[in-house]
Amino acid sequence: MPPAVESKQTVAGVRWEIAGVKIKDYPRLAWRGLMVDVSRHFFPKEVIMAYIDQMAKYKLNTFHWHLTDNQGWRVEIKSLPKLTQVGAWRVPRTGYWKGFKAPEPGEPATDGGFYSQEDIKEIIRYAEERFVTIVPEVNVPGHSLALIASYPNLSCTQTPQQVLAGDPWNPQRTNVLCIGNDSTFTELEKVFSELAQLFPGEYLHMGGDEVTRSYWDKCAKCQQRIKTEGLKNSEELQTYFLKRLARIIQSKGKKPMGWYEKLEGGLAPNMAVMSWKDMKGGIAASQQGHKVVMTPAFNTYLDFYQGDPYLENGPFTVTRLNATYNWNPVPLEANAANILGGQGSLWTEQVAHERKLQSMTWPRALSLAEVFWTPQPKRQWENFIPRLEAHLPRLDSAQVNYATHFYEPIVSGVKDSSGALQVVLSSEIKDIEMYYTFDDSNPDKFYPKYQGQPLDIPKGAHHIRVVSYRHGKRVGREINLPLSEVEKRVRK
Ligand code: ACM
Ligand code: ZN
């Protein structure tokens, strides 16, 4: 169908023809996922359904829904109503994450939202119609400030807490559940029981990453648990927690999954893992017989920028389109039979609007769709680009925002033999022409063209601006950098 088929308006004058062909095709991997974090920013159910719709067009079949974190609890649990009465709300802050001001005394918590169980059923039905499975995540025992703000008795300190707005971390905060307190398990059983009844998929994700174990070291109840269970230390206490929660999840007829980090105390048996820091954890877990989903940050974290970091406002790093494309989710060292697949993961600290949710996802999710579908030897970066470009008009027609940063100049610096700074330009893809200025005017194709040699800097210049053309057409944004920034990029 032509791109106009994606239009939200009625379209006239198009012949709706498809060629009669026979297709034999099948995916490389079973788990072809995207994750969206709805805790750092809440997105209404219409946004989630539109996101799933767009995934399904590219046969991405698993939606990992990160429903809880320090910044908000987003799933209605009928037996624990405070989770959404209290835990879904924080004080409003806008802009640079981590630079926010802490809540003022008495300031109302008005920012947030949650999905009712009716909303969730509607989203599940919508996803099922599109052959997308939803994997819900409730992240415990760390990342639990919203839960603890709702039920402070579940932390080691039992002190009142507020849902995090994004202000710098304050050591008085307790975002880790107390493992010595049996109520922790009683309440989590209620949560996972309701999740198991709601969600038809086989996996429930229990989080498990970035646990600050020092709270446990100072807690009499946690220390008592270590003693009575014959554990060596807080690392083993974390594994005790994982095993006990995994058993609860299995008792509800579901399979447990958790984030994988270096877990000194070991994983729970039968627990599937999601490897996020790198591939090593996932490779090791696959060899030990655990099912694995690969989502290594430097290839698949969709919160990382796609273009020049200097043009972004935020605390993250870069994962360009070619880094997602040129990634093999099933490395030779892994036990391939245990690699379920992979996913792109979108954390939303700096994503406050649906348009940004889209532009952080696309086009990187197009490259991931191909990574998960196509056999490794058949994938080639340069011949992916025309296929990608064929889909951009479809995204335009569907009014889905996408980044064009893969067209943009990449600016770095070198030193000449006399130690003077020179500017080097490159690009992710072939057939890009770049034009530059040092005089603070906006370059176009009538300005000097980059010829592949390092550029000497004219006396007095303090910025470089560069633009890209492809097949004679302006593409991507203008990159505008102070030369002091270029200087920092010189490899020592
Ligand atoms: C994670 O990024 N902490 C899973
Ligand atoms: Zn404790």
XYZ file of C-alpha atoms and ligand atoms in Angstrom:
497
model
C 0.000 0.000 0.000
C 1.253 3.531 -0.674
C 2.308 5.683 2.326
C -1.031 7.510 2.202
C -2.606 4.391 3.718
C -1.125 5.561 7.038
C -2.984 8.870 6.890
C -5.361 9.793 9.695
C -7.567 11.626 7.177
C -9.584 10.152 4.337
C -7.461 10.147 1.206
C -8.878 10.556 -2.313
C -7.317 9.772 -5.667
C -5.038 6.916 -4.625
C -5.261 3.518 -6.303
C -5.154 1.072 -3.390
C -3.249 -1.670 -5.170
C -0.879 -4.297 -3.868
C 1.179 -6.556 -6.086
C 0.184 -10.241 -6.001
C 3.242 -11.977 -4.565
C 4.035 -15.001 -2.504
C 6.034 -14.361 0.680
C 7.880 -16.910 2.747
C 9.341 -15.269 5.787
C 9.915 -15.854 9.464
C 11.654 -14.025 12.298
C 15.118 -14.695 13.645
C 14.027 -14.156 17.249
C 10.823 -14.724 19.216
C 11.068 -11.729 21.579
C 11.162 -8.569 19.488
C 10.583 -5.954 22.098
C 10.343 -2.330 23.006
C 10.156 -1.097 26.590
C 8.531 2.142 27.695
C 9.066 3.608 31.160
C 5.780 5.233 32.214
C 7.016 6.024 35.740
C 9.442 8.863 35.025
C 6.722 10.349 32.853
C 3.151 9.102 32.654
C 1.633 8.586 29.206
C -2.144 8.207 28.843
C -3.645 4.999 27.497
C -4.244 6.476 24.005
C -0.500 7.139 23.703
C 0.314 3.584 24.733
C -2.143 2.128 22.234
C -0.764 4.301 19.411
C 2.741 3.159 20.367
C 1.719 -0.503 20.243
C 0.006 0.057 16.909
C 3.223 1.468 15.461
C 5.280 -1.418 16.904
C 2.987 -3.963 15.296
C 3.531 -2.471 11.827
C 7.153 -3.567 12.117
C 6.401 -6.923 13.745
C 7.799 -5.873 17.081
C 5.736 -8.249 19.190
C 6.592 -7.641 22.861
C 5.747 -4.485 24.790
C 7.634 -4.332 28.096
C 5.714 -1.895 30.270
C 7.911 -0.415 33.034
C 5.029 0.471 35.370
C 6.742 1.422 38.612
C 9.835 3.257 39.767
C 10.918 5.933 42.246
C 9.010 8.559 40.247
C 5.542 7.015 40.144
C 3.405 3.874 40.494
C 1.164 3.493 37.431
C -0.912 0.335 37.824
C -4.084 0.133 39.901
C -3.817 -2.614 42.533
C -7.268 -2.930 44.073
C -6.059 -4.490 47.323
C -3.457 -1.719 47.835
C -5.260 1.505 46.859
C -2.624 3.895 48.218
C -0.216 2.767 45.503
C -2.142 4.921 43.050
C -3.756 7.397 45.482
C -0.313 8.402 46.772
C 2.330 6.672 44.657
C 1.108 7.906 41.253
C 1.648 11.598 42.071
C 4.602 13.899 42.514
C 5.226 17.645 42.482
C 5.388 19.052 38.943
C 8.806 19.870 37.493
C 9.754 20.558 33.871
C 13.067 20.632 32.038
C 16.469 19.303 32.987
C 16.148 16.056 34.910
C 18.400 15.890 38.003
C 18.484 19.687 38.135
C 14.982 19.899 39.615
C 14.210 21.476 42.996
C 13.075 19.151 45.784
C 9.387 19.367 46.823
C 8.638 22.446 48.957
C 6.935 21.858 52.345
C 3.217 21.332 51.721
C 3.577 21.550 47.914
C 0.743 19.566 46.294
C 1.687 16.473 44.270
C -0.329 17.108 41.111
C 1.804 15.554 38.376
C 1.262 11.950 37.329
C -1.493 9.470 36.645
C -2.094 5.741 36.484
C -3.898 3.063 34.501
C -7.039 1.625 36.031
C -7.503 -2.134 35.651
C -10.197 -1.351 33.072
C -7.673 0.765 31.099
C -5.209 -2.088 31.259
C -7.734 -4.637 29.984
C -8.544 -2.319 27.096
C -4.854 -1.914 26.224
C -4.291 -5.668 26.448
C -7.210 -6.323 24.060
C -5.855 -3.702 21.671
C -2.404 -5.298 21.791
C -3.774 -8.824 21.336
C -5.580 -7.758 18.177
C -2.158 -6.737 16.865
C -0.344 -9.878 18.118
C 1.621 -7.895 20.674
C 2.260 -9.428 24.107
C 2.525 -7.090 27.069
C 5.052 -7.852 29.803
C 4.334 -5.740 32.881
C 7.168 -4.776 35.212
C 6.907 -3.912 38.890
C 10.446 -2.980 39.904
C 11.442 -4.230 43.375
C 13.221 -4.309 45.817
C 15.136 -1.180 44.638
C 13.607 1.644 42.575
C 10.682 1.415 45.017
C 10.256 4.959 46.330
C 6.692 5.351 44.961
C 5.692 2.112 46.688
C 7.374 3.183 49.925
C 5.802 6.675 49.757
C 2.446 4.825 49.712
C 3.325 2.224 52.366
C 6.282 3.538 54.442
C 6.203 0.497 56.724
C 7.782 -1.545 53.885
C 11.170 0.190 54.041
C 13.934 -0.495 56.542
C 13.728 3.005 58.052
C 9.877 3.169 57.977
C 10.191 6.966 57.641
C 7.706 9.001 55.517
C 8.868 9.420 51.909
C 7.749 11.429 48.903
C 7.560 10.261 45.303
C 10.698 11.517 43.549
C 10.325 14.593 41.345
C 13.766 14.242 39.782
C 15.773 16.365 42.178
C 19.292 15.238 43.134
C 19.370 12.097 45.285
C 19.159 12.713 49.008
C 20.582 10.013 51.321
C 17.584 10.372 53.686
C 15.441 8.749 51.013
C 14.799 5.036 51.292
C 13.877 3.445 47.986
C 14.626 -0.169 48.918
C 12.171 -2.622 50.465
C 12.942 -4.214 53.819
C 13.630 -7.911 53.318
C 13.428 -8.637 57.042
C 9.779 -7.590 57.179
C 7.290 -10.325 56.205
C 4.764 -7.645 55.198
C 6.996 -6.921 52.195
C 6.213 -10.382 50.833
C 2.539 -10.313 51.856
C 2.020 -7.037 49.981
C 4.071 -8.071 46.949
C 2.019 -11.259 46.741
C -1.098 -9.077 46.419
C 0.551 -6.993 43.675
C 1.773 -9.935 41.593
C -1.461 -11.813 42.142
C -3.460 -8.972 40.567
C -0.896 -8.612 37.770
C -1.128 -12.338 37.046
C -4.909 -12.108 36.795
C -4.768 -9.076 34.514
C -2.008 -9.959 32.067
C -2.374 -13.024 29.836
C 1.319 -13.271 28.831
C 3.667 -15.866 30.309
C 6.161 -13.465 31.966
C 5.911 -11.061 34.888
C 8.953 -8.786 35.249
C 10.005 -8.117 38.858
C 12.758 -5.542 38.213
C 15.679 -6.160 40.564
C 18.262 -3.663 39.276
C 20.373 -1.136 41.175
C 19.553 -2.186 44.722
C 21.263 -0.054 47.372
C 22.032 -2.832 49.838
C 23.523 -0.487 52.443
C 19.984 0.054 53.836
C 19.908 -3.642 54.708
C 23.332 -3.504 56.358
C 21.934 -0.974 58.863
C 18.566 -2.687 59.475
C 18.039 -4.986 62.483
C 15.210 -6.906 60.744
C 17.258 -7.505 57.604
C 20.221 -8.636 59.696
C 17.920 -11.001 61.600
C 16.719 -12.459 58.262
C 20.320 -13.030 57.214
C 20.891 -14.958 60.472
C 17.747 -17.090 60.472
C 18.151 -18.007 56.799
C 21.842 -18.817 57.225
C 22.903 -16.253 54.623
C 26.408 -14.835 54.415
C 25.729 -11.181 53.594
C 23.421 -8.664 51.924
C 24.306 -10.024 48.451
C 22.809 -13.349 49.502
C 19.873 -11.491 51.058
C 19.140 -10.029 47.609
C 19.156 -13.520 46.106
C 16.887 -14.716 48.946
C 14.452 -11.949 47.968
C 14.625 -12.868 44.270
C 14.029 -16.548 44.963
C 11.113 -15.892 47.271
C 9.434 -13.456 44.881
C 10.118 -15.777 41.916
C 8.312 -18.565 43.814
C 5.345 -16.245 44.434
C 5.192 -15.409 40.707
C 5.407 -19.081 39.736
C 2.645 -19.917 42.217
C 0.402 -17.554 40.175
C 1.122 -19.557 37.022
C 3.610 -17.061 35.565
C 7.317 -17.054 34.743
C 9.525 -14.559 36.613
C 11.911 -12.253 34.777
C 14.346 -9.716 36.222
C 17.070 -7.279 35.246
C 20.490 -8.874 35.214
C 23.461 -7.292 36.913
C 26.500 -8.772 38.535
C 24.613 -10.700 41.193
C 27.135 -11.918 43.703
C 24.553 -13.971 45.587
C 23.275 -15.648 42.392
C 20.029 -15.649 40.392
C 16.827 -17.459 41.259
C 16.444 -20.795 39.450
C 13.993 -20.674 36.515
C 14.245 -16.910 36.420
C 14.552 -15.331 32.982
C 16.881 -12.362 32.769
C 17.121 -9.134 30.893
C 20.754 -8.152 30.355
C 21.134 -4.366 30.338
C 24.612 -3.193 31.325
C 26.253 -5.127 28.532
C 26.004 -8.555 26.901
C 28.278 -10.363 29.374
C 25.635 -10.955 32.027
C 23.222 -12.281 29.420
C 25.847 -14.556 27.878
C 26.736 -16.035 31.289
C 23.075 -16.487 32.248
C 22.317 -18.211 28.907
C 25.137 -20.671 29.588
C 23.715 -21.383 33.049
C 20.368 -22.291 31.509
C 18.424 -19.075 32.067
C 16.273 -17.628 29.297
C 17.662 -14.239 28.272
C 16.466 -11.049 26.628
C 19.310 -8.796 25.476
C 18.983 -5.031 25.903
C 22.564 -3.766 26.348
C 22.567 -0.034 26.997
C 25.062 1.085 24.351
C 23.129 -0.613 21.563
C 19.518 -0.460 22.654
C 18.864 2.259 25.238
C 16.515 4.624 23.483
C 16.906 7.347 26.132
C 20.467 7.868 24.873
C 20.827 10.553 22.202
C 20.946 9.704 18.530
C 22.995 12.706 17.456
C 25.462 15.245 18.813
C 25.148 15.304 22.639
C 25.949 19.023 22.725
C 22.580 19.742 21.099
C 20.673 17.828 23.772
C 19.720 18.857 27.274
C 20.238 15.981 29.595
C 22.488 13.669 31.507
C 22.906 10.785 29.036
C 25.235 9.504 26.339
C 24.993 8.533 22.663
C 23.602 5.495 20.851
C 23.482 6.366 17.172
C 21.327 4.537 14.662
C 24.292 2.497 13.375
C 25.010 1.294 16.938
C 21.531 -0.201 17.162
C 21.728 -1.629 13.645
C 25.250 -3.072 13.881
C 24.439 -5.133 16.950
C 24.191 -8.891 17.176
C 21.803 -9.903 19.983
C 23.005 -13.523 19.778
C 26.798 -13.442 20.169
C 28.757 -16.613 19.423
C 29.680 -17.126 23.082
C 26.022 -17.304 24.168
C 23.905 -20.430 24.334
C 21.689 -19.369 21.438
C 18.886 -21.746 22.430
C 18.349 -19.652 25.556
C 18.323 -16.212 23.910
C 14.647 -15.325 23.636
C 15.466 -12.137 21.777
C 16.124 -8.482 22.397
C 14.539 -5.138 22.916
C 14.999 -1.395 22.739
C 14.421 0.247 26.121
C 13.093 3.773 26.452
C 13.629 5.374 29.865
C 11.700 8.602 30.063
C 13.467 10.919 32.527
C 13.916 13.400 29.658
C 10.811 12.341 27.688
C 7.795 14.388 28.732
C 5.766 14.458 25.504
C 4.428 11.889 23.047
C 6.300 13.543 20.164
C 9.605 12.932 21.952
C 8.548 9.386 22.848
C 8.185 8.856 19.112
C 11.387 10.577 17.994
C 13.505 8.684 20.534
C 11.965 5.432 19.276
C 12.012 5.977 15.515
C 14.020 5.290 13.440
C 16.111 3.279 15.925
C 13.248 0.824 16.417
C 13.180 0.292 12.634
C 16.782 -0.849 12.803
C 15.996 -3.055 15.817
C 13.028 -4.570 13.986
C 15.467 -5.691 11.309
C 18.026 -6.856 13.911
C 15.382 -9.101 15.490
C 13.854 -10.336 12.239
C 16.648 -10.794 9.712
C 19.410 -13.409 9.897
C 22.711 -11.815 10.939
C 24.584 -12.502 7.652
C 21.850 -10.800 5.613
C 22.077 -7.471 7.433
C 24.133 -4.631 5.976
C 24.164 -1.091 7.308
C 24.522 0.673 3.954
C 21.733 -1.223 2.253
C 19.472 -0.693 5.272
C 19.469 3.071 4.624
C 17.375 3.051 1.398
C 14.900 0.699 3.074
C 14.765 3.038 6.038
C 14.253 6.046 3.761
C 11.362 4.269 2.046
C 9.587 4.159 5.415
C 10.062 7.796 6.402
C 7.135 8.963 4.212
C 4.981 6.345 5.934
C 5.916 7.747 9.355
C 5.188 11.244 8.002
C 1.821 10.104 6.759
C 1.023 8.489 10.117
C 2.155 11.724 11.859
C 4.723 9.767 13.854
C 7.729 11.888 14.790
C 11.184 10.482 14.037
C 14.777 11.625 14.332
C 16.826 12.434 11.241
C 20.062 12.686 13.221
C 21.602 9.801 11.251
C 22.074 12.293 8.401
C 23.903 14.808 10.556
C 27.594 15.692 10.615
C 29.707 14.119 13.358
C 32.246 16.662 14.572
C 35.531 15.787 16.205
C 38.898 17.443 16.728
C 42.563 16.649 16.043
C 45.808 18.551 16.604
C 48.130 19.441 13.711
C 51.922 19.071 13.950
C 52.177 22.464 15.656
C 49.533 21.517 18.229
C 46.777 23.703 16.734
C 43.191 22.419 16.850
C 41.660 21.210 13.573
C 38.088 20.099 12.942
C 37.268 16.697 11.422
C 33.813 15.935 10.016
C 32.320 12.538 9.311
C 28.884 10.990 8.926
C 27.105 7.753 9.768
C 26.078 7.035 6.198
C 27.511 7.365 2.672
C 26.440 9.989 0.140
C 26.403 12.867 2.597
C 27.856 16.237 1.602
C 28.705 18.657 4.362
C 29.010 22.454 4.197
C 30.465 24.527 7.011
C 31.035 28.042 8.313
C 33.285 29.498 10.976
C 31.758 32.991 10.741
C 28.502 32.274 12.599
C 26.338 32.292 9.476
C 24.022 29.363 8.758
C 25.745 27.273 6.101
C 24.075 25.912 2.970
C 25.426 24.382 -0.236
C 26.804 27.736 -1.408
C 29.335 27.711 1.438
C 32.584 25.674 1.539
C 32.126 21.931 1.167
C 34.012 19.562 3.415
C 36.592 17.655 1.331
C 37.682 15.032 3.853
C 40.767 16.889 5.142
C 40.964 18.309 8.713
C 39.918 21.981 8.734
C 42.258 24.710 9.978
C 40.474 27.184 12.203
C 40.513 30.804 11.024
C 41.872 33.307 13.552
C 39.074 34.713 15.708
C 36.585 31.875 15.083
C 34.759 30.565 18.139
C 32.067 28.293 16.598
C 31.721 25.877 13.726
C 28.366 25.278 12.028
C 27.840 22.351 9.654
C 24.906 21.067 7.591
C 24.320 17.907 5.530
C 22.925 17.335 2.045
C 21.954 14.000 0.559
C 21.282 13.663 -3.182
C 21.150 17.475 -3.353
C 18.584 17.854 -0.563
C 19.142 19.424 2.872
C 18.803 16.766 5.576
C 19.059 16.725 9.385
C 19.701 19.705 11.639
C 22.463 22.266 11.608
C 25.207 21.289 14.053
C 26.471 24.393 15.857
C 29.365 23.829 18.265
C 31.720 26.142 20.157
C 35.296 25.269 19.256
C 35.980 24.804 22.967
C 33.606 21.805 22.743
C 35.512 20.471 19.700
C 38.761 20.867 21.671
C 37.367 18.519 24.354
C 36.836 15.872 21.689
C 40.508 15.613 20.717
C 41.722 12.130 21.591
C 44.576 12.375 24.033
C 18.512 -0.150 34.268
O 18.851 0.584 33.335
N 18.838 0.181 35.517
C 17.784 -1.383 34.066
Zn 15.248 -4.023 56.563
